[in-house]
Amino acid sequence: MASKIWRVSIIGSGNWGTVVARIVGHNVKRFSCFDEHVWMYVYPEMFEGEDLGTQINRTHENRKYLPGISLPKNVVANGNIHECVKNADILVFVIPHQFVPKICSSMEGSLLKSARGVSFIKGLFCNKDGIELVSQYIGKTLRIPMNTVSGANVANEVAQEKFAEATLGFDEKVTSRDEASRLQQLFDTPYFRVGIVPDIAGVEIQGALKNIIALAAGFSDGLGMGSNTKAAVIRIGLKEMHKFARMFFEGIKEETFWESCGIADVITTCYAGRNRRCAEEFVKSKQPWNDIEKRLLNGQRLQGTLTSQEVHDFLSARNLTDEFPFFEKVFKISFEGQDPNSIIG
Amino acid sequence: MASKIWRVSIIGSGNWGTVVARIVGHNVKRFSCFDEHVWMYVYPEMFEGEDLGTQINRTHENRKYLPGISLPKNVVANGNIHECVKNADILVFVIPHQFVPKICSSMEGSLLKSARGVSFIKGLFCNKDGIELVSQYIGKTLRIPMNTVSGANVANEVAQEKFAEATLGFDEKVTSRDEASRLQQLFDTPYFRVGIVPDIAGVEIQGALKNIIALAAGFSDGLGMGSNTKAAVIRIGLKEMHKFARMFFEGIKEETFWESCGIADVITTCYAGRNRRCAEEFVKSKQPWNDIEKRLLNGQRLQGTLTSQEVHDFLSARNLTDEFPFFEKVFKISFEGQDPNSIIG
């Protein structure tokens, strides 16, 4: 692979997708192994009376999802998914996880056989029938080797080049360490430090489950329980997350928990994230989740409550809810009217 | 040991000492293996025109260090250290670590041969000559087996019976698991959950080193770096703390890092502790530490800067500062005028 020029396409142009495209756009110019032209797939929509992709290419700014931050000119928006991916050696997925099945089916048959993917998507396909990582789903559907990136990454702070870290997980069975290092080059900058670990599931599962812990942290805040209690809640949640990861995924590595995708992401989510904030409001206002989402998130759906429900359905179908009392408490407080005080003790 | 009645003495009556005495005072009444009478050593001093110990015994409240919280009547203050410890089977140490040498020498020769100790002291004896845990020092000086307790424990929150956790570390070579469980009963309550691990060093070293991480977290806050950066700083600090623990102490167990004394204590200290707060102020005000301590802590000394200096002296004498770049950066920012921005990257 060493002498090949890699062409990169970003699938996604929301808030985080645009930040990732910005980093990639700068980085491809630093290394001769990458083609300088970066496609960014933009879902066709109108904004300020103009097609959003056209506006991005005219202004080199995504004024809808990342206003005020410039994009390098070698990042080119395109509303045609087939054109975006047909020559890509590296597909970088940065879209909400509920759009994954549709986007995958729209690109089937368009890809190079040698293409590979990197998923920045935090989420999980989990229901009573089973559990699957988003990267597993993409890899299986498109028949490409996948990698994953996750970390303590509030998008707007990375866009402002405030220091952050992330973790790239790869599968040693299908991706060499050299290739993983090449992918790392695509994302690593002095202000965005990307570590690599040979453990996709360890990286990805924490990014999905952390939001359940954040709900519990928010309940604790809503009850006015103080810093000891919140630290205890986070610690208990972390231990249960690890147990879950080890029980349902093979080859999880202990070191992964100490990377940015693990402990750091959980910490920042439990102090600064929107799941925490909405859960605090849930306890204080006693309103339904729908109303809180409308009021605090302009109607966007909360990830944590969705994941809590899905994990409950999955565990419940296997008679395993007793093995995960913390996750179960979060579920019952969120959906069955259980007293939020039961989160502790 | 099973049939013996254990008599307990608390050495210390400050803020945290009084909270621990309160818990112990309640717990000895719940189990027949403990004598109901609990001594609490109070350093003789005047408060509101009265000897503090006398006032505590009259009002069952430590109005100087824990006002507004009642103490059970079976906790009896005493200003005579010899009387306090001479019949004690269990000595519970809860004093600032700089007072340990003096208090130990004052009780030498007074103790039962069968006495054992539990240290709640967070600190470290560390200088260019070597490193020693506070519990090691006490055990060696008094020739008694020691145990240690540490956790995410802001004293006033525990006093208000807000839920918290702590970890009791014991040494399997000198203390049986039965005996450790008995000690656990002395401190565990529904609102103060005490776990046990056979790892004194793992429990204690984190309680001492966490304050260095908290300084770094405070620098990050002072610089206005946001939540990604702070999470990264905490994560890097945690990894270096673990490396330090493993390099200089034997038998450190991985599980200990996941107990309250580890990850939970670090988290709460980095968000709600006074080392964090003073470090933020250090960056913002550019004042010397002395002035900040006078202004924010009524002149009390900060633990983190002291530990940072001591750890630097210890590492420096061994040419090992390069192995601990994070600790070294905190030291240089704190004492050598290095730019706080260097904490990252």
XYZ file of C-alpha atoms in Angstrom:
690
model
C 0.000 0.000 0.000
C 2.905 2.310 0.710
C 3.184 3.925 -2.723
C -0.517 4.218 -3.504
C -2.224 7.584 -3.442
C -5.320 7.366 -1.273
C -8.440 9.314 -2.155
C -10.699 10.277 0.715
C -14.441 10.871 0.871
C -16.302 12.166 3.911
C -19.856 10.840 4.204
C -21.573 13.492 6.260
C -21.610 17.259 6.618
C -23.349 17.992 9.900
C -21.645 19.679 12.806
C -19.085 16.951 13.603
C -18.829 15.809 9.982
C -17.765 19.273 8.893
C -15.136 19.445 11.642
C -13.730 16.074 10.551
C -13.734 17.204 6.894
C -11.810 20.316 7.920
C -9.122 18.268 9.686
C -8.867 15.794 6.808
C -8.748 18.613 4.250
C -5.721 20.093 5.999
C -4.003 16.773 6.658
C -4.131 15.364 3.105
C -1.949 18.283 2.054
C 0.710 17.366 4.614
C 1.344 13.818 3.372
C 2.144 12.730 -0.171
C 0.298 9.448 0.269
C -3.075 11.190 0.066
C -4.847 12.755 -2.889
C -5.368 16.452 -2.138
C -8.958 16.493 -3.300
C -11.454 15.508 -0.566
C -15.115 14.854 -1.359
C -17.689 15.684 1.278
C -21.157 14.240 0.767
C -23.809 16.846 1.590
C -27.441 15.780 1.773
C -29.241 18.074 -0.702
C -31.150 20.722 1.243
C -31.839 24.447 0.925
C -30.281 26.944 3.320
C -30.543 30.731 3.100
C -32.215 30.312 -0.293
C -29.338 28.265 -1.725
C -28.426 24.607 -2.026
C -26.267 23.914 1.045
C -23.553 22.073 -0.898
C -23.359 24.890 -3.468
C -23.102 27.404 -0.641
C -20.294 25.427 1.015
C -18.321 25.333 -2.261
C -18.891 29.053 -2.811
C -18.067 30.250 0.711
C -15.851 27.413 2.058
C -17.937 27.459 5.165
C -20.814 25.255 6.355
C -22.986 28.107 7.557
C -25.811 25.822 8.612
C -23.949 23.341 10.812
C -20.588 24.956 11.615
C -20.936 28.702 11.118
C -17.871 30.887 11.448
C -15.298 28.164 10.756
C -13.479 28.100 7.416
C -13.022 24.931 5.381
C -9.925 24.381 3.244
C -10.653 24.800 -0.470
C -9.657 21.240 -1.321
C -12.755 19.988 0.523
C -15.465 19.859 -2.131
C -19.120 19.361 -1.273
C -21.142 17.021 -3.474
C -24.805 16.044 -3.218
C -24.442 12.899 -5.322
C -23.500 9.944 -3.148
C -22.424 7.803 -6.135
C -19.998 10.465 -7.378
C -18.686 10.978 -3.866
C -17.724 7.383 -3.225
C -16.987 5.751 -6.586
C -13.248 6.553 -6.564
C -12.695 6.656 -2.828
C -10.047 4.522 -1.189
C -11.093 5.724 2.256
C -14.685 6.357 3.267
C -15.095 8.385 6.431
C -18.577 8.026 7.935
C -19.790 10.895 10.128
C -23.594 10.815 10.157
C -26.256 10.160 12.798
C -26.511 6.415 13.274
C -30.169 6.185 12.292
C -29.254 7.253 8.712
C -26.681 4.471 8.300
C -28.880 1.760 6.722
C -30.230 4.133 4.074
C -26.866 5.633 3.159
C -25.268 2.200 2.946
C -27.929 0.910 0.596
C -27.558 4.041 -1.543
C -23.864 3.374 -2.091
C -23.955 -0.377 -2.641
C -22.366 -1.285 -5.975
C -20.611 2.088 -6.282
C -17.486 1.297 -4.270
C -13.975 0.298 -5.217
C -13.236 -3.254 -4.152
C -10.189 -2.023 -2.298
C -12.067 0.648 -0.349
C -11.943 0.744 3.430
C -13.936 2.713 5.972
C -13.570 4.701 9.157
C -16.652 5.285 11.286
C -16.878 8.327 13.555
C -20.457 7.366 14.394
C -21.366 6.957 18.046
C -24.214 4.534 18.347
C -25.293 0.946 18.405
C -27.805 -1.248 16.637
C -29.307 -3.016 19.594
C -32.726 -4.586 20.134
C -34.251 -7.784 21.448
C -32.852 -9.742 18.512
C -29.217 -8.842 19.047
C -26.492 -6.253 19.194
C -24.244 -4.888 16.464
C -21.714 -2.072 16.319
C -22.365 0.553 13.659
C -18.972 -0.219 12.113
C -19.847 -3.936 12.018
C -23.088 -3.134 10.214
C -21.347 -0.913 7.641
C -18.529 -3.407 7.081
C -20.952 -6.284 6.594
C -23.322 -4.362 4.335
C -20.671 -2.793 2.091
C -18.170 -5.666 2.431
C -15.257 -3.409 3.302
C -12.807 -3.537 6.224
C -13.764 -1.000 8.870
C -12.034 1.099 11.499
C -13.561 3.366 14.085
C -12.731 6.646 15.818
C -14.177 7.863 19.105
C -13.087 10.228 21.850
C -13.898 13.118 24.139
C -14.794 15.360 21.216
C -17.242 18.230 21.584
C -17.337 19.289 17.919
C -17.250 23.062 18.298
C -14.231 22.922 20.611
C -12.296 20.822 18.076
C -13.360 23.264 15.354
C -11.794 26.057 17.419
C -8.616 23.977 17.630
C -8.821 23.597 21.382
C -6.729 20.571 22.351
C -8.532 17.213 22.274
C -7.709 13.536 21.906
C -9.395 10.652 20.122
C -8.801 6.937 19.647
C -8.701 4.997 16.385
C -9.627 1.336 16.714
C -8.705 -1.185 14.034
C -9.022 -4.931 13.559
C -5.618 -6.626 13.434
C -7.096 -9.510 11.447
C -7.963 -7.353 8.438
C -5.955 -4.143 8.804
C -2.197 -3.952 9.223
C -0.680 -1.647 11.806
C 0.957 0.271 8.917
C -2.399 0.899 7.356
C -3.870 1.915 10.705
C -0.978 4.364 11.146
C -1.732 5.820 7.709
C -5.356 6.347 8.725
C -4.141 7.922 11.954
C -2.159 10.455 9.850
C -5.385 11.464 8.182
C -6.895 12.671 11.456
C -4.024 13.427 13.840
C -3.013 17.073 14.337
C -1.160 18.883 17.137
C -4.512 19.986 18.556
C -6.333 16.697 17.853
C -4.173 13.809 19.025
C -5.297 10.430 17.736
C -4.073 7.272 19.478
C -4.486 3.820 17.918
C -5.526 0.528 19.500
C -6.209 -2.854 17.859
C -9.702 -3.033 19.339
C -12.678 -1.746 17.366
C -15.343 -2.979 19.769
C -13.590 -1.493 22.808
C -13.398 1.908 21.135
C -16.914 1.948 19.741
C -19.018 0.374 22.482
C -17.950 2.961 25.051
C -18.955 5.822 22.788
C -22.422 4.277 22.581
C -22.963 3.274 26.215
C -21.471 6.361 27.873
C -24.737 8.231 27.348
C -26.538 5.868 29.736
C -23.981 6.808 32.396
C -24.495 10.475 31.540
C -28.235 10.132 32.213
C -27.446 8.749 35.673
C -24.995 11.585 36.304
C -27.732 14.028 35.301
C -30.242 12.382 37.662
C -27.695 12.796 40.470
C -27.259 16.474 39.584
C -31.018 16.946 39.397
C -31.358 15.541 42.904
C -28.698 17.976 44.164
C -26.604 15.085 45.473
C -23.170 16.712 45.266
C -19.803 15.675 43.959
C -19.213 12.470 45.956
C -22.445 10.956 44.728
C -21.861 11.942 41.144
C -18.367 10.433 41.199
C -19.820 7.225 42.675
C -22.519 7.077 40.005
C -19.953 7.550 37.223
C -17.653 4.898 38.708
C -20.445 2.331 39.049
C -21.584 3.098 35.509
C -18.047 2.679 34.155
C -17.712 -0.730 35.776
C -21.020 -1.887 34.344
C -20.114 -0.566 30.892
C -16.915 -2.621 31.008
C -18.779 -5.716 32.083
C -21.218 -5.266 29.209
C -18.419 -4.739 26.678
C -16.599 -7.871 27.829
C -19.717 -10.032 27.957
C -20.967 -9.318 24.451
C -17.845 -8.523 22.411
C -14.691 -10.545 21.950
C -11.131 -9.302 22.265
C -11.859 -6.148 24.278
C -8.531 -4.851 25.552
C -8.021 -3.397 29.025
C -5.847 -0.580 27.641
C -8.742 0.707 25.530
C -10.615 1.855 28.629
C -7.727 4.225 29.384
C -7.795 5.852 25.962
C -9.721 8.968 25.033
C -12.647 6.857 23.775
C -13.067 5.427 27.274
C -12.549 7.189 30.537
C -12.064 10.659 29.023
C -15.195 10.551 26.897
C -17.291 9.308 29.822
C -15.985 12.077 32.086
C -16.675 14.925 29.676
C -20.093 13.519 28.750
C -21.068 13.274 32.422
C -20.077 16.889 33.113
C -20.634 18.795 29.889
C -22.931 16.725 27.665
C -26.527 17.210 26.662
C -27.686 13.831 27.979
C -26.545 14.928 31.443
C -28.283 18.270 31.049
C -31.587 16.810 29.890
C -31.521 14.159 32.649
C -31.014 16.861 35.278
C -34.016 18.677 33.808
C -36.034 15.414 33.753
C -35.630 15.100 37.530
C -36.204 18.772 38.281
C -39.134 19.452 35.941
C -40.802 16.016 36.081
C -41.720 16.587 32.402
C -41.741 13.804 29.781
C -38.600 13.356 27.681
C -40.394 14.609 24.567
C -41.092 17.975 26.157
C -37.520 18.301 27.420
C -36.142 17.436 23.982
C -38.406 20.033 22.394
C -37.431 22.694 24.892
C -33.689 22.069 25.261
C -32.735 20.386 21.973
C -35.095 21.990 19.460
C -36.800 18.633 19.157
C -33.673 16.585 18.375
C -33.763 13.136 19.943
C -31.587 12.290 22.914
C -29.115 9.440 22.342
C -28.971 8.211 25.946
C -32.650 7.419 26.418
C -32.753 5.595 23.076
C -29.686 3.529 24.001
C -31.062 2.836 27.469
C -34.273 1.486 25.955
C -32.423 -0.615 23.377
C -29.996 -2.078 25.915
C -32.912 -2.919 28.190
C -34.759 -4.692 25.368
C -31.620 -6.635 24.489
C -30.864 -7.677 28.091
C -34.486 -8.351 28.891
C -34.865 -10.770 25.968
C -31.935 -12.731 27.445
C -33.062 -12.588 31.107
C -29.898 -10.655 31.916
C -31.271 -7.446 33.416
C -30.250 -8.600 36.931
C -26.638 -8.712 35.772
C -26.778 -5.009 34.917
C -28.591 -3.314 37.820
C -27.217 0.146 37.002
C -28.368 0.136 33.373
C -31.694 -1.277 34.538
C -32.171 1.487 37.114
C -31.507 4.156 34.487
C -34.087 2.503 32.245
C -36.732 2.254 34.980
C -36.211 5.858 36.112
C -36.382 7.018 32.489
C -39.382 5.005 31.317
C -41.240 3.368 34.204
C -41.618 6.182 36.687
C -39.144 4.766 39.205
C -37.898 7.253 41.823
C -34.650 8.895 40.603
C -33.258 8.479 44.137
C -32.970 4.758 43.408
C -29.967 5.473 41.180
C -27.810 5.240 44.320
C -27.424 2.807 47.189
C -10.620 -12.588 66.678
C -14.297 -13.378 66.155
C -15.407 -13.243 69.784
C -13.274 -10.322 70.940
C -14.837 -6.964 71.630
C -12.915 -4.271 69.729
C -12.418 -0.835 71.234
C -12.010 2.003 68.789
C -10.154 5.315 69.068
C -10.265 8.075 66.488
C -7.053 10.099 66.275
C -8.224 13.392 64.872
C -11.172 15.745 65.202
C -10.954 18.137 62.274
C -13.578 18.345 59.563
C -13.113 14.853 58.093
C -12.054 13.322 61.431
C -15.336 14.384 63.000
C -17.340 12.942 60.103
C -15.488 9.616 60.455
C -16.041 9.658 64.238
C -19.743 10.210 63.628
C -19.990 7.208 61.303
C -17.973 5.003 63.657
C -20.016 6.157 66.657
C -23.212 5.019 64.944
C -21.755 1.787 63.551
C -20.269 0.395 66.790
C -23.808 0.276 68.162
C -24.975 -1.886 65.251
C -22.513 -4.753 65.777
C -21.845 -6.674 68.997
C -18.171 -7.129 68.124
C -17.410 -3.483 68.930
C -17.272 -1.701 72.258
C -19.901 1.058 72.219
C -17.573 3.673 73.674
C -15.512 5.519 71.037
C -12.651 7.827 72.023
C -11.926 10.812 69.813
C -8.595 12.545 70.366
C -9.042 16.334 70.237
C -5.966 18.534 70.179
C -6.402 20.875 73.189
C -7.459 24.305 71.923
C -9.880 27.025 72.948
C -13.006 27.757 70.893
C -15.772 30.209 71.815
C -14.110 30.646 75.218
C -14.183 26.930 76.009
C -11.877 23.945 75.572
C -12.958 22.402 72.256
C -13.040 18.831 73.619
C -15.125 19.915 76.587
C -17.498 21.735 74.244
C -17.854 18.664 72.036
C -18.719 16.485 75.044
C -21.216 19.062 76.308
C -22.960 19.790 72.985
C -22.258 16.590 70.982
C -21.255 18.792 68.117
C -17.861 19.929 66.814
C -18.826 23.539 66.331
C -15.378 24.546 65.137
C -14.800 21.992 62.387
C -18.225 20.490 61.600
C -20.878 22.935 62.793
C -24.511 21.932 62.590
C -23.936 18.157 62.573
C -24.732 16.111 65.666
C -22.371 13.481 67.040
C -23.682 10.360 68.770
C -23.230 10.512 72.550
C -21.012 7.446 72.645
C -18.262 9.417 70.885
C -16.253 10.978 73.715
C -13.662 13.667 73.078
C -10.406 13.456 75.006
C -7.369 15.758 74.907
C -4.973 13.199 76.396
C -3.458 11.070 73.646
C -2.193 8.418 76.077
C -5.663 7.909 77.565
C -7.189 7.826 74.100
C -5.068 5.029 72.746
C -3.944 2.866 75.656
C -6.891 0.441 75.484
C -7.640 0.749 71.800
C -7.777 -2.311 69.573
C -8.353 -0.144 66.508
C -6.693 3.208 65.953
C -8.297 5.319 63.237
C -5.969 8.078 62.011
C -7.656 11.140 60.462
C -5.220 14.052 60.762
C -3.279 16.201 58.272
C -0.243 14.223 57.171
C 2.288 16.753 58.411
C 1.194 16.042 62.016
C 1.782 12.290 61.719
C 5.408 12.095 62.968
C 4.626 14.095 66.114
C 1.451 12.226 66.973
C 3.143 8.869 66.423
C 6.020 9.749 68.724
C 3.547 10.965 71.350
C 1.806 7.589 71.447
C 4.824 5.308 71.321
C 4.845 2.913 74.267
C 1.155 3.535 75.029
C -0.361 0.989 72.686
C -1.690 -2.525 73.124
C 0.535 -5.052 71.391
C -2.492 -6.334 69.502
C -3.565 -2.901 68.239
C -4.031 -2.269 64.531
C -4.560 0.911 62.590
C -6.619 2.394 59.788
C -5.344 5.526 58.075
C -7.765 7.926 56.404
C -4.858 10.291 55.726
C -4.306 11.406 52.149
C -0.680 12.225 51.647
C 2.780 10.907 51.067
C 6.218 11.223 52.610
C 8.263 11.844 49.526
C 11.547 13.657 49.012
C 14.889 13.161 47.283
C 15.788 10.354 49.708
C 12.782 8.176 49.026
C 9.056 7.640 49.114
C 6.836 6.222 51.822
C 3.075 5.936 52.250
C 1.677 7.544 55.380
C 0.306 4.161 56.467
C 3.744 2.591 55.967
C 5.288 5.260 58.154
C 2.710 4.785 60.922
C 2.959 0.992 60.785
C 6.727 1.064 60.951
C 6.908 3.665 63.726
C 4.247 2.145 65.968
C 4.899 -1.484 64.922
C 1.253 -2.223 64.200
C -0.437 -3.681 61.108
C -2.049 -0.941 59.061
C -4.973 -0.541 56.711
C -6.022 2.466 54.711
C -9.247 4.114 53.534
C -9.575 6.556 50.655
C -12.337 7.627 48.301
C -14.289 10.414 46.632
C -15.229 11.930 49.975
C -15.945 15.623 50.332
C -16.398 15.684 54.125
C -19.421 17.954 54.432
C -21.381 15.935 51.882
C -20.737 12.707 53.816
C -21.734 14.530 57.021
C -25.067 15.370 55.356
C -25.451 11.673 54.515
C -25.350 12.276 50.776
C -24.384 9.006 49.112
C -20.651 8.369 48.748
C -18.272 5.440 48.365
C -14.815 4.706 49.755
C -12.261 1.912 49.504
C -10.524 0.079 52.337
C -7.116 -1.338 51.437
C -5.496 -4.073 53.542
C -2.350 -6.167 53.353
C -3.142 -9.847 52.883
C 0.196 -10.801 54.437
C -0.671 -9.362 57.846
C -4.441 -8.919 57.886
C -6.971 -11.672 57.188
C -9.942 -10.992 54.951
C -12.197 -11.620 57.976
C -10.455 -8.911 59.902
C -10.634 -6.557 56.935
C -14.369 -7.248 56.690
C -14.725 -6.389 60.364
C -12.977 -3.077 59.780
C -15.249 -2.499 56.805
C -18.278 -2.878 59.142
C -16.894 -0.061 61.247
C -17.180 2.426 58.377
C -19.766 1.088 55.929
C -23.278 2.572 56.010
C -26.090 2.711 53.452
C -24.979 6.245 52.538
C -21.227 5.560 52.785
C -20.428 2.353 50.938
C -16.986 0.951 51.689
C -15.446 -1.597 49.308
C -12.374 -3.631 50.264
C -9.293 -4.522 48.218
C -6.095 -6.320 49.274
C -3.910 -3.447 48.083
C -2.874 -0.722 50.513
C -0.477 1.045 48.160
C -2.988 1.119 45.303
C -5.611 2.721 47.521
C -3.331 5.232 49.193
C -1.036 6.419 46.418
C -3.943 7.598 44.276
C -5.347 9.704 47.099
C -1.971 11.430 47.328
C -1.171 11.899 43.628
C -4.652 12.897 42.438
C -4.011 16.455 43.571
C -1.274 16.869 40.964
C -3.827 15.921 38.303
C -6.281 18.383 39.846
C -3.749 21.208 39.447
C -3.461 20.376 35.747
C -7.258 20.303 35.423
C -7.351 23.715 37.085
C -4.720 25.085 34.690
C -6.875 23.871 31.789
C -9.924 25.588 33.289
C -7.931 28.757 33.884
C -6.937 28.802 30.233
C -10.598 28.423 29.195
C -9.773 25.298 27.207
C -13.151 23.583 27.388
C -14.333 20.098 28.192
C -12.366 18.076 25.598
C -9.071 19.451 26.824
C -9.899 18.948 30.467
C -10.901 15.332 29.835
C -7.635 14.788 27.947
C -5.601 16.316 30.776
C -7.336 14.108 33.351
C -6.823 10.989 31.227
C -3.114 11.674 30.667
C -2.709 12.388 34.383
C -4.458 9.139 35.311
C -2.152 7.120 33.077
C 0.924 8.729 34.570
C -0.359 8.200 38.103
C -0.757 4.511 37.329
C 2.710 4.286 35.883
C 4.129 5.930 39.006
C 2.203 3.614 41.330
C 3.389 0.523 39.482
C 7.001 1.666 39.234
C 7.532 2.438 42.913
C 5.153 0.131 44.778
C 4.798 -3.641 44.596
C 1.604 -5.582 44.213
C -0.568 -2.770 42.863
C -3.771 -4.345 41.542
C -5.522 -3.231 38.374
C -8.945 -3.480 40.033
C -7.966 -0.829 42.594
C -7.960 1.868 39.931
C -11.670 1.189 39.377
C -12.587 1.601 43.014
C -13.746 4.808 44.654
C -10.172 5.597 45.765
C -9.100 5.701 42.125
C -11.068 6.934 39.202
C -13.949 8.377 41.256
C -11.723 10.365 43.594
C -9.710 11.760 40.684
C -12.872 12.832 38.858
C -14.446 14.644 41.775
C -11.152 16.287 42.735
C -10.671 17.562 39.182
C -14.142 19.087 39.061
C -15.014 20.099 42.620
C -11.780 20.215 44.636
C -9.824 23.141 46.023
C -6.585 22.239 44.212
C -8.458 22.650 40.938
C -9.949 25.928 42.067
C -6.647 27.415 43.222
C -4.864 26.265 40.039
C -7.510 27.967 37.904
C -6.925 31.128 39.934
C -3.138 30.721 39.581
C -3.470 30.904 35.789
C -6.025 33.702 35.765
C -4.531 35.971 38.436
C -0.834 35.214 37.835
C -0.380 35.601 41.618
C 2.016 33.472 43.675
C 0.592 30.384 45.401
C 1.008 31.972 48.832
C -1.310 34.823 47.935
C -3.884 32.474 46.439
C -3.791 30.259 49.529
C -4.262 33.298 51.752
C -7.150 34.590 49.689
C -9.032 31.376 48.875
C -8.023 29.035 51.724
C -7.593 31.385 54.675
C -3.890 30.644 54.538
C -4.172 26.833 54.636
C -1.573 25.095 52.495
C -2.519 23.422 49.244
C -1.784 19.694 49.084
C -1.242 19.496 45.317
C 1.626 21.965 45.016
C 3.395 20.329 47.981
C 3.021 16.871 46.435
C 4.103 18.163 43.029
C 7.303 19.574 44.544
C 7.999 16.400 46.538
C 7.401 14.088 43.587
C 9.665 16.265 41.448
C 12.451 16.105 44.060
C 12.082 12.340 44.299
C 12.116 11.784 40.518
C 14.831 14.320 39.916
C 17.199 12.636 42.379
C 16.755 9.447 40.328
C 17.026 11.059 36.863
C 13.480 9.908 36.149
C 11.714 13.189 35.362
C 11.675 12.329 31.635
C 9.603 9.245 32.433
C 6.868 11.424 33.929
C 6.440 14.382 31.564
C 2.971 15.242 32.864
C 4.017 15.484 36.522
C 7.083 17.434 35.422
C 5.015 19.937 33.447
C 2.739 20.559 36.427
C 5.838 21.167 38.558
C 7.425 23.568 36.066
C 4.211 25.524 35.559
C 3.723 25.711 39.334
C 7.266 26.615 40.380
C 9.425 27.588 37.422
C 7.271 30.019 35.528
C 6.606 27.705 32.590
C 3.671 28.706 30.352
C 0.472 26.946 31.565
C -0.368 26.254 27.906
C 2.399 23.654 27.930
C 0.161 21.340 29.990
C -1.267 20.104 26.684
C 0.147 18.862 23.432
